[in-house]
Tab-separated table of C-alpha atoms in Angstrom:
chain	number	residue	atom	x	y	z
A	1	UNK	CA	53.452	13.053	43.481
A	2	UNK	CA	50.568	15.444	42.975
A	3	UNK	CA	49.012	13.304	40.237
A	4	UNK	CA	49.549	10.147	42.285
A	5	UNK	CA	47.713	11.808	45.168
A	6	UNK	CA	44.828	12.719	42.868
A	7	UNK	CA	44.707	9.101	41.647
A	8	UNK	CA	44.519	7.815	45.238
A	9	UNK	CA	41.639	10.195	45.992
A	10	UNK	CA	39.749	9.072	42.878
A	11	UNK	CA	40.302	5.407	43.734
A	12	UNK	CA	38.843	5.910	47.205
A	13	UNK	CA	35.879	7.816	45.779
A	14	UNK	CA	35.272	4.919	43.372
A	15	UNK	CA	35.489	2.414	46.249
A	16	UNK	CA	33.065	4.450	48.360
A	17	UNK	CA	30.534	4.592	45.535
A	18	UNK	CA	30.971	0.942	44.548
A	19	UNK	CA	30.470	-0.621	47.975
A	20	UNK	CA	27.323	1.418	48.549
A	21	UNK	CA	25.832	0.826	45.112
A	22	UNK	CA	26.735	-2.840	44.637
A	23	UNK	CA	25.498	-3.962	48.069
A	24	UNK	CA	22.336	-3.187	50.069
A	25	UNK	CA	22.416	-0.472	52.708
A	26	UNK	CA	23.505	-1.488	56.200
A	27	UNK	CA	20.140	-0.690	57.826
A	28	UNK	CA	18.325	-2.969	55.388
A	29	UNK	CA	20.844	-5.782	55.889
A	30	UNK	CA	20.549	-5.479	59.677
A	31	UNK	CA	16.754	-5.680	59.441
A	32	UNK	CA	16.950	-8.817	57.305
A	33	UNK	CA	19.834	-10.696	58.944
A	34	UNK	CA	20.028	-9.456	62.547
A	35	UNK	CA	20.593	-12.075	65.219
A	36	UNK	CA	18.192	-12.277	68.148
A	37	UNK	CA	18.945	-10.012	71.129
A	38	UNK	CA	18.063	-12.875	73.473
A	39	UNK	CA	20.396	-15.719	74.440
A	40	UNK	CA	19.767	-19.127	72.984
A	41	UNK	CA	17.842	-21.745	74.937
A	42	UNK	CA	21.108	-23.638	75.399
A	43	UNK	CA	22.540	-20.948	77.707
A	44	UNK	CA	19.284	-19.571	79.146
A	45	UNK	CA	17.316	-21.906	81.448
A	46	UNK	CA	14.348	-19.532	81.543
A	47	UNK	CA	14.030	-19.421	77.755
A	48	UNK	CA	14.403	-23.185	77.573
A	49	UNK	CA	11.589	-23.532	80.104
A	50	UNK	CA	9.432	-21.157	78.048
A	51	UNK	CA	10.065	-23.179	74.871
A	52	UNK	CA	9.278	-26.458	76.637
A	53	UNK	CA	6.074	-24.986	78.054
A	54	UNK	CA	4.922	-23.664	74.680
A	55	UNK	CA	5.518	-27.050	73.064
A	56	UNK	CA	3.741	-28.895	75.866
A	57	UNK	CA	0.630	-26.698	75.598
A	58	UNK	CA	0.682	-26.489	71.816
A	59	UNK	CA	1.312	-22.728	71.726
A	60	UNK	CA	4.132	-22.226	69.272
A	61	UNK	CA	6.618	-19.387	70.012
A	62	UNK	CA	4.999	-18.434	73.309
A	63	UNK	CA	7.953	-16.155	74.110
A	64	UNK	CA	7.353	-14.162	70.902
A	65	UNK	CA	3.933	-12.817	71.887
A	66	UNK	CA	1.906	-9.686	71.247
A	67	UNK	CA	-1.232	-8.391	72.903
A	68	UNK	CA	-3.839	-6.456	70.930
A	69	UNK	CA	-5.810	-4.168	73.231
A	70	UNK	CA	-9.178	-2.812	72.066
A	71	UNK	CA	-11.412	-0.251	73.754
A	72	UNK	CA	-14.710	1.505	73.083
A	73	UNK	CA	-16.974	3.730	75.162
A	74	UNK	CA	-19.923	1.728	73.867
A	75	UNK	CA	-18.443	-1.526	75.121
A	76	UNK	CA	-18.379	-4.860	73.328
A	77	UNK	CA	-21.430	-4.146	71.146
A	78	UNK	CA	-22.299	-5.592	67.747
A	79	UNK	CA	-19.841	-3.372	65.886
A	80	UNK	CA	-17.060	-4.273	68.327
A	81	UNK	CA	-17.881	-8.000	68.060
A	82	UNK	CA	-17.879	-7.796	64.261
A	83	UNK	CA	-14.501	-6.022	64.218
A	84	UNK	CA	-13.130	-8.491	66.756
A	85	UNK	CA	-14.232	-11.458	64.616
A	86	UNK	CA	-12.711	-9.838	61.509
A	87	UNK	CA	-9.410	-9.348	63.329
A	88	UNK	CA	-9.330	-12.958	64.522
A	89	UNK	CA	-10.058	-14.167	60.990
A	90	UNK	CA	-7.256	-12.029	59.519
A	91	UNK	CA	-4.746	-13.119	62.145
A	92	UNK	CA	-5.480	-16.819	61.658
A	93	UNK	CA	-5.338	-16.451	57.900
A	94	UNK	CA	-1.879	-14.861	58.058
A	95	UNK	CA	-0.020	-18.081	58.884
A	96	UNK	CA	3.218	-16.681	57.466
A	97	UNK	CA	3.435	-14.166	60.310
A	98	UNK	CA	1.119	-15.434	63.053
A	99	UNK	CA	1.842	-18.756	64.775
A	100	UNK	CA	-1.013	-18.921	67.306
A	101	UNK	CA	-4.069	-16.865	68.295
A	102	UNK	CA	-5.579	-17.156	71.762
A	103	UNK	CA	-9.209	-16.315	71.088
A	104	UNK	CA	-11.534	-16.287	74.121
A	105	UNK	CA	-14.351	-13.882	73.282
A	106	UNK	CA	-15.493	-15.565	70.050
A	107	UNK	CA	-17.026	-18.441	71.999
A	108	UNK	CA	-20.394	-17.330	73.506
A	109	UNK	CA	-20.187	-19.923	76.279
A	110	UNK	CA	-16.740	-18.755	77.352
A	111	UNK	CA	-17.771	-15.099	76.965
A	112	UNK	CA	-20.682	-15.649	79.319
A	113	UNK	CA	-18.400	-17.167	81.966
A	114	UNK	CA	-17.429	-14.347	84.378
A	115	UNK	CA	-14.146	-15.974	85.382
A	116	UNK	CA	-12.985	-16.509	81.790
A	117	UNK	CA	-14.290	-13.117	80.634
A	118	UNK	CA	-12.361	-11.217	83.308
A	119	UNK	CA	-9.102	-12.609	81.940
A	120	UNK	CA	-9.518	-10.712	78.660
A	121	UNK	CA	-12.056	-7.958	79.384
A	122	UNK	CA	-12.252	-5.098	81.864
A	123	UNK	CA	-14.980	-5.113	84.527
A	124	UNK	CA	-16.892	-2.289	82.813
A	125	UNK	CA	-16.735	-4.135	79.494
A	126	UNK	CA	-15.166	-1.181	77.679
A	127	UNK	CA	-11.747	-2.748	77.074
A	128	UNK	CA	-10.772	-6.222	75.898
A	129	UNK	CA	-7.755	-7.959	74.431
A	130	UNK	CA	-6.509	-10.860	72.361
A	131	UNK	CA	-3.028	-12.339	72.470
A	132	UNK	CA	-1.113	-14.015	69.676
A	133	UNK	CA	2.333	-15.432	69.053
A	134	UNK	CA	4.367	-14.603	65.958
A	135	UNK	CA	6.624	-16.599	63.697
A	136	UNK	CA	10.364	-16.497	64.378
A	137	UNK	CA	12.408	-15.854	67.500
A	138	UNK	CA	11.797	-12.759	69.601
A	139	UNK	CA	13.930	-9.915	68.260
A	140	UNK	CA	14.762	-11.658	64.978
A	141	UNK	CA	14.159	-10.012	61.567
A	142	UNK	CA	11.303	-12.445	60.907
A	143	UNK	CA	9.663	-11.459	64.187
A	144	UNK	CA	10.069	-7.753	63.417
A	145	UNK	CA	8.470	-8.182	59.985
A	146	UNK	CA	5.607	-10.177	61.516
A	147	UNK	CA	5.073	-7.507	64.165
A	148	UNK	CA	4.878	-4.770	61.536
A	149	UNK	CA	2.429	-6.845	59.487
A	150	UNK	CA	0.169	-7.397	62.512
A	151	UNK	CA	0.246	-3.665	63.204
A	152	UNK	CA	-0.907	-3.083	59.629
A	153	UNK	CA	-3.715	-5.632	60.027
A	154	UNK	CA	-4.914	-3.983	63.225
A	155	UNK	CA	-4.827	-0.524	61.669
A	156	UNK	CA	-6.729	-1.684	58.584
A	157	UNK	CA	-9.357	-3.464	60.683
A	158	UNK	CA	-10.182	-0.645	63.124
A	159	UNK	CA	-9.449	2.480	61.077
A	160	UNK	CA	-12.453	4.804	60.963
A	161	UNK	CA	-14.433	2.878	63.584
A	162	UNK	CA	-15.496	3.657	67.133
A	163	UNK	CA	-13.127	0.998	68.509
A	164	UNK	CA	-9.585	2.018	69.332
A	165	UNK	CA	-6.940	-0.721	69.044
A	166	UNK	CA	-3.238	-0.794	69.956
A	167	UNK	CA	-0.592	-3.512	69.792
A	168	UNK	CA	1.631	-4.086	72.824
A	169	UNK	CA	3.547	-6.919	74.464
A	170	UNK	CA	7.202	-8.004	74.504
A	171	UNK	CA	7.496	-8.360	70.732
A	172	UNK	CA	5.893	-4.981	70.000
A	173	UNK	CA	8.134	-3.302	72.580
A	174	UNK	CA	11.246	-4.904	71.080
A	175	UNK	CA	10.227	-3.756	67.595
A	176	UNK	CA	9.583	-0.204	68.832
A	177	UNK	CA	12.975	-0.124	70.563
A	178	UNK	CA	14.707	-1.121	67.326
A	179	UNK	CA	12.827	1.582	65.396
A	180	UNK	CA	13.593	4.217	68.035
A	181	UNK	CA	17.266	3.244	68.032
A	182	UNK	CA	17.483	3.539	64.242
A	183	UNK	CA	16.011	7.052	64.292
A	184	UNK	CA	18.314	8.092	67.144
A	185	UNK	CA	21.420	7.144	65.162
A	186	UNK	CA	20.854	10.069	62.787
A	187	UNK	CA	20.455	12.545	65.643
A	188	UNK	CA	23.504	11.212	67.467
A	189	UNK	CA	25.575	11.356	64.280
A	190	UNK	CA	24.652	14.982	63.581
A	191	UNK	CA	25.378	16.076	67.155
A	192	UNK	CA	28.690	14.192	67.140
A	193	UNK	CA	29.835	15.832	63.903
A	194	UNK	CA	28.946	19.304	65.192
A	195	UNK	CA	30.776	18.817	68.507
A	196	UNK	CA	33.857	17.319	66.842
A	197	UNK	CA	33.949	20.155	64.317
A	198	UNK	CA	33.869	22.753	67.105
A	199	UNK	CA	36.683	21.027	69.008
A	200	UNK	CA	38.833	20.695	65.880
A	201	UNK	CA	38.275	24.339	64.987
A	202	UNK	CA	39.468	25.344	68.459
A	203	UNK	CA	42.538	23.098	68.165
A	204	UNK	CA	43.652	23.912	64.613
A	205	UNK	CA	42.131	27.415	64.325
A	206	UNK	CA	41.948	26.988	60.536
A	207	UNK	CA	38.638	25.996	58.923
A	208	UNK	CA	40.229	23.941	56.130
A	209	UNK	CA	42.436	21.968	58.517
A	210	UNK	CA	39.596	21.499	61.027
A	211	UNK	CA	37.313	20.246	58.263
A	212	UNK	CA	39.781	17.611	57.054
A	213	UNK	CA	39.343	15.140	59.988
A	214	UNK	CA	35.571	15.441	59.607
A	215	UNK	CA	35.831	14.602	55.893
A	216	UNK	CA	38.077	11.613	56.607
A	217	UNK	CA	35.704	10.483	59.360
A	218	UNK	CA	32.674	10.727	57.074
A	219	UNK	CA	34.414	8.890	54.263
A	220	UNK	CA	35.548	6.137	56.639
A	221	UNK	CA	31.989	5.664	57.892
A	222	UNK	CA	30.566	5.549	54.354
A	223	UNK	CA	33.069	2.943	53.129
A	224	UNK	CA	32.878	0.869	56.321
A	225	UNK	CA	29.071	0.749	56.236
A	226	UNK	CA	29.173	-0.480	52.647
A	227	UNK	CA	31.815	-3.139	53.308
A	228	UNK	CA	30.121	-4.436	56.469
A	229	UNK	CA	26.736	-4.492	54.721
A	230	UNK	CA	28.157	-6.504	51.832
A	231	UNK	CA	29.865	-9.058	54.069
A	232	UNK	CA	26.816	-9.411	56.334
A	233	UNK	CA	24.472	-9.780	53.360
A	234	UNK	CA	26.699	-12.560	52.013
A	235	UNK	CA	26.626	-14.287	55.408
A	236	UNK	CA	30.378	-13.868	55.955
A	237	UNK	CA	29.913	-12.069	59.296
A	238	UNK	CA	27.050	-11.876	61.812
A	239	UNK	CA	25.202	-8.625	62.401
A	240	UNK	CA	22.761	-7.268	64.950
A	241	UNK	CA	20.426	-4.291	65.033
A	242	UNK	CA	22.928	-2.301	67.145
A	243	UNK	CA	26.019	-3.178	65.108
A	244	UNK	CA	25.664	-0.121	62.879
A	245	UNK	CA	25.332	2.316	65.759
A	246	UNK	CA	28.223	0.837	67.736
A	247	UNK	CA	30.415	0.649	64.645
A	248	UNK	CA	29.723	4.266	63.756
A	249	UNK	CA	30.421	5.516	67.297
A	250	UNK	CA	33.767	3.710	67.581
A	251	UNK	CA	34.872	4.507	64.031
A	252	UNK	CA	34.029	8.204	64.262
A	253	UNK	CA	36.152	8.622	67.368
A	254	UNK	CA	39.007	6.449	66.112
A	255	UNK	CA	39.281	7.999	62.647
A	256	UNK	CA	39.355	11.530	64.067
A	257	UNK	CA	42.072	10.505	66.522
A	258	UNK	CA	44.195	8.913	63.801
A	259	UNK	CA	43.745	11.959	61.565
A	260	UNK	CA	44.738	14.370	64.320
A	261	UNK	CA	47.857	12.260	65.050
A	262	UNK	CA	49.055	12.493	61.456
A	263	UNK	CA	48.157	16.145	60.860
A	264	UNK	CA	49.790	17.227	64.127
A	265	UNK	CA	53.084	15.521	63.259
A	266	UNK	CA	52.877	16.960	59.736
A	267	UNK	CA	52.479	20.460	61.153
A	268	UNK	CA	55.318	19.919	63.638
A	269	UNK	CA	57.666	18.955	60.823
A	270	UNK	CA	56.735	22.032	58.793
A	271	UNK	CA	57.353	24.265	61.808
A	272	UNK	CA	60.835	22.737	62.072
A	273	UNK	CA	61.591	24.042	58.580
A	274	UNK	CA	60.797	21.032	56.376
A	275	UNK	CA	58.992	21.519	53.081
A	276	UNK	CA	55.447	20.061	52.904
A	277	UNK	CA	56.504	17.010	50.852
A	278	UNK	CA	59.279	15.955	53.234
A	279	UNK	CA	57.181	16.872	56.270
A	280	UNK	CA	54.353	14.606	55.103
A	281	UNK	CA	56.722	11.747	54.217
A	282	UNK	CA	58.369	11.887	57.643
A	283	UNK	CA	54.997	12.189	59.388
A	284	UNK	CA	53.650	9.121	57.590
A	285	UNK	CA	56.841	7.196	58.329
A	286	UNK	CA	56.697	7.860	62.066
A	287	UNK	CA	52.933	7.937	62.726
A	288	UNK	CA	51.713	5.053	60.565
A	289	UNK	CA	53.245	2.564	62.986
A	290	UNK	CA	51.595	4.306	65.919
A	291	UNK	CA	48.217	4.381	64.180
A	292	UNK	CA	48.607	0.719	63.155
A	293	UNK	CA	49.294	-0.325	66.744
A	294	UNK	CA	46.308	1.655	68.013
A	295	UNK	CA	43.961	0.331	65.321
A	296	UNK	CA	45.129	-3.263	65.808
A	297	UNK	CA	44.496	-3.017	69.549
A	298	UNK	CA	40.935	-1.797	69.036
A	299	UNK	CA	40.207	-4.321	66.274
A	300	UNK	CA	41.522	-7.304	68.263
A	301	UNK	CA	39.672	-6.197	71.393
A	302	UNK	CA	36.404	-6.114	69.449
A	303	UNK	CA	37.057	-9.464	67.781
A	304	UNK	CA	37.263	-10.911	71.284
A	305	UNK	CA	33.516	-10.309	71.521
A	306	UNK	CA	33.076	-13.378	69.320
A	307	UNK	CA	33.612	-15.447	72.455
A	308	UNK	CA	30.478	-13.960	74.060
A	309	UNK	CA	27.598	-16.384	74.585
A	310	UNK	CA	25.084	-13.674	73.733
A	311	UNK	CA	24.929	-13.631	69.927
A	312	UNK	CA	23.611	-10.073	69.955
A	313	UNK	CA	26.858	-8.906	71.594
A	314	UNK	CA	29.137	-11.226	69.652
A	315	UNK	CA	27.770	-9.976	66.317
A	316	UNK	CA	29.007	-6.428	66.964
A	317	UNK	CA	32.663	-7.448	67.288
A	318	UNK	CA	33.518	-8.251	63.642
A	319	UNK	CA	31.606	-5.205	62.384
A	320	UNK	CA	33.594	-2.812	64.578
A	321	UNK	CA	36.892	-4.568	63.788
A	322	UNK	CA	36.308	-4.311	60.037
A	323	UNK	CA	35.334	-0.661	60.400
A	324	UNK	CA	38.564	0.076	62.281
A	325	UNK	CA	40.599	-1.576	59.515
A	326	UNK	CA	38.798	0.565	56.931
A	327	UNK	CA	39.439	3.669	59.028
A	328	UNK	CA	43.146	2.831	59.277
A	329	UNK	CA	43.435	2.394	55.501
A	330	UNK	CA	41.571	5.630	54.800
A	331	UNK	CA	43.683	7.668	57.235
A	332	UNK	CA	47.022	6.274	56.071
A	333	UNK	CA	46.329	6.540	52.323
A	334	UNK	CA	43.550	9.008	51.578
A	335	UNK	CA	44.577	11.599	54.175
A	336	UNK	CA	48.188	11.953	52.901
A	337	UNK	CA	46.840	12.251	49.358
A	338	UNK	CA	44.445	15.027	50.392
A	339	UNK	CA	47.240	16.825	52.298
A	340	UNK	CA	49.474	16.604	49.213
A	341	UNK	CA	46.818	18.197	47.009
A	342	UNK	CA	46.020	20.806	49.667
A	343	UNK	CA	49.713	21.757	50.019
A	344	UNK	CA	49.828	22.412	46.283
A	345	UNK	CA	47.346	25.236	46.866
A	346	UNK	CA	48.759	26.378	50.199
A	347	UNK	CA	45.947	24.890	52.273
A	348	UNK	CA	45.985	22.928	55.557
A	349	UNK	CA	49.205	24.628	56.563
A	350	UNK	CA	50.062	25.085	60.261
A	351	UNK	CA	49.429	28.395	61.996
A	352	UNK	CA	51.648	29.888	64.682
A	353	UNK	CA	52.251	27.592	67.666
A	354	UNK	CA	50.384	29.387	70.452
A	355	UNK	CA	50.076	26.468	72.869
A	356	UNK	CA	53.590	25.004	72.780
A	357	UNK	CA	54.779	26.961	75.812
A	358	UNK	CA	51.726	25.960	77.813
A	359	UNK	CA	52.170	22.237	77.165
A	360	UNK	CA	55.888	22.575	77.844
A	361	UNK	CA	55.120	23.968	81.303
A	362	UNK	CA	52.659	21.148	81.924
A	363	UNK	CA	55.316	18.603	80.996
A	364	UNK	CA	57.868	20.216	83.286
A	365	UNK	CA	55.362	20.216	86.152
A	366	UNK	CA	54.614	16.504	85.680
A	367	UNK	CA	58.309	15.634	85.683
A	368	UNK	CA	59.182	17.767	88.704
A	369	UNK	CA	56.160	16.888	90.872
A	370	UNK	CA	54.827	13.520	89.677
A	371	UNK	CA	53.293	12.502	93.023
A	372	UNK	CA	51.290	15.714	93.389
A	373	UNK	CA	50.092	15.564	89.796
A	374	UNK	CA	49.123	11.911	90.215
A	375	UNK	CA	47.231	12.667	93.442
A	376	UNK	CA	45.367	15.580	91.855
A	377	UNK	CA	44.449	13.490	88.802
A	378	UNK	CA	43.306	10.619	90.983
A	379	UNK	CA	41.083	12.865	93.104
A	380	UNK	CA	39.612	14.433	89.967
A	381	UNK	CA	38.862	11.047	88.373
A	382	UNK	CA	37.333	9.635	91.564
A	383	UNK	CA	35.159	12.740	91.877
A	384	UNK	CA	33.907	12.350	88.328
A	385	UNK	CA	33.306	8.628	88.893
A	386	UNK	CA	31.011	9.285	91.849
A	387	UNK	CA	28.229	9.818	89.355
A	388	UNK	CA	28.046	6.023	89.021
A	389	UNK	CA	26.465	5.941	92.468
A	390	UNK	CA	23.280	7.362	90.967
A	391	UNK	CA	23.155	4.877	88.084
A	392	UNK	CA	20.283	2.440	88.540
A	393	UNK	CA	20.167	-0.468	86.041
A	394	UNK	CA	16.676	-1.052	84.748
A	395	UNK	CA	15.054	-3.900	82.868
A	396	UNK	CA	11.934	-1.854	82.167
A	397	UNK	CA	11.955	-1.873	78.369
A	398	UNK	CA	8.760	0.137	78.098
A	399	UNK	CA	10.158	2.817	80.422
A	400	UNK	CA	13.034	3.353	77.981
A	401	UNK	CA	10.683	4.107	75.095
A	402	UNK	CA	9.006	7.450	74.406
A	403	UNK	CA	5.519	7.781	75.884
A	404	UNK	CA	3.996	8.043	72.410
A	405	UNK	CA	5.512	4.743	71.256
A	406	UNK	CA	2.752	2.450	69.870
A	407	UNK	CA	3.514	-0.364	72.329
A	408	UNK	CA	3.350	2.043	75.269
A	409	UNK	CA	-0.001	3.348	74.048
A	410	UNK	CA	-1.297	-0.232	74.178
């Protein structure tokens, strides 16, 4: 049994390494294959109208637009005009990323027209702009790559000059939001692991036992990210820029729950006088069905997202479902193997039951006074839910970004 447990651990380690070495990383796959966060023109009348308008006026991808804002204390002097012309030339030459450039200031006749000039230049002449549309749909990987390339062109053109230039607009804001979300995932993951570790240490009161759910959680996330990345890269499942974050959040919570279920029953059996081998066998026999039912419920619920009209939402469903399946397999195979090896060295054993009497009294109270307990719980939940009164939905994408975000600076 001990050597079989070691073999199971080694197999899972090999799987974890293989899926992350053989296939690209999930972040890279999401950047290359992410679906657009916007609905298709078939289900969105406003987007359809925008597409029709752009085709009618010969401005391709009008919804996927950026605005390059330039400013100088010396105004639109010779240096500024030269830099402006160079930027226009570079944008028009980059047909792989730029679909259309709306150039107003290059034409002297238009520039001398006060009405036309005021559309792209401030009254004091110290700030001016040029708009352009990019290749691809707004929010798509192609659009994100084009936005980054335009940012590079702008930086190269105006670096070291007296003219300051920033890129803003819907496309730039969408790209900045995706970048900010990717960086936040790391912070959220670290904070989540720390909080879960503290809670588990309070519950189990043994560092080795408290660390075990965290290890299982981390291993589940690593394997799931590799599997989802491989399937998405092969085109077997859709993926969006938020799929990784949502998958990680759901999987981290689910895998810890499943681990705690199994370890708790294992400890209960040992406290009843069973040896570790029998206690683990009985725990797996009784809890695997419970964990399977829980995991299947979550997986099926997420697969239902495939019916969503918004592709960005629908793409997250399969990713989360696959991650839950991976978490179930890890908890029901790797965790028992680790517990078997740990028992060989006297680790992950239960401590004295210090909370059994407390929970027994709670159970007795619920049975004897169910109406009072229900009323108290209901009042408590309603009180906590009153915070929703202060929630104000916002469609201000720029307001959700940090102030120092490049698109906000523009």
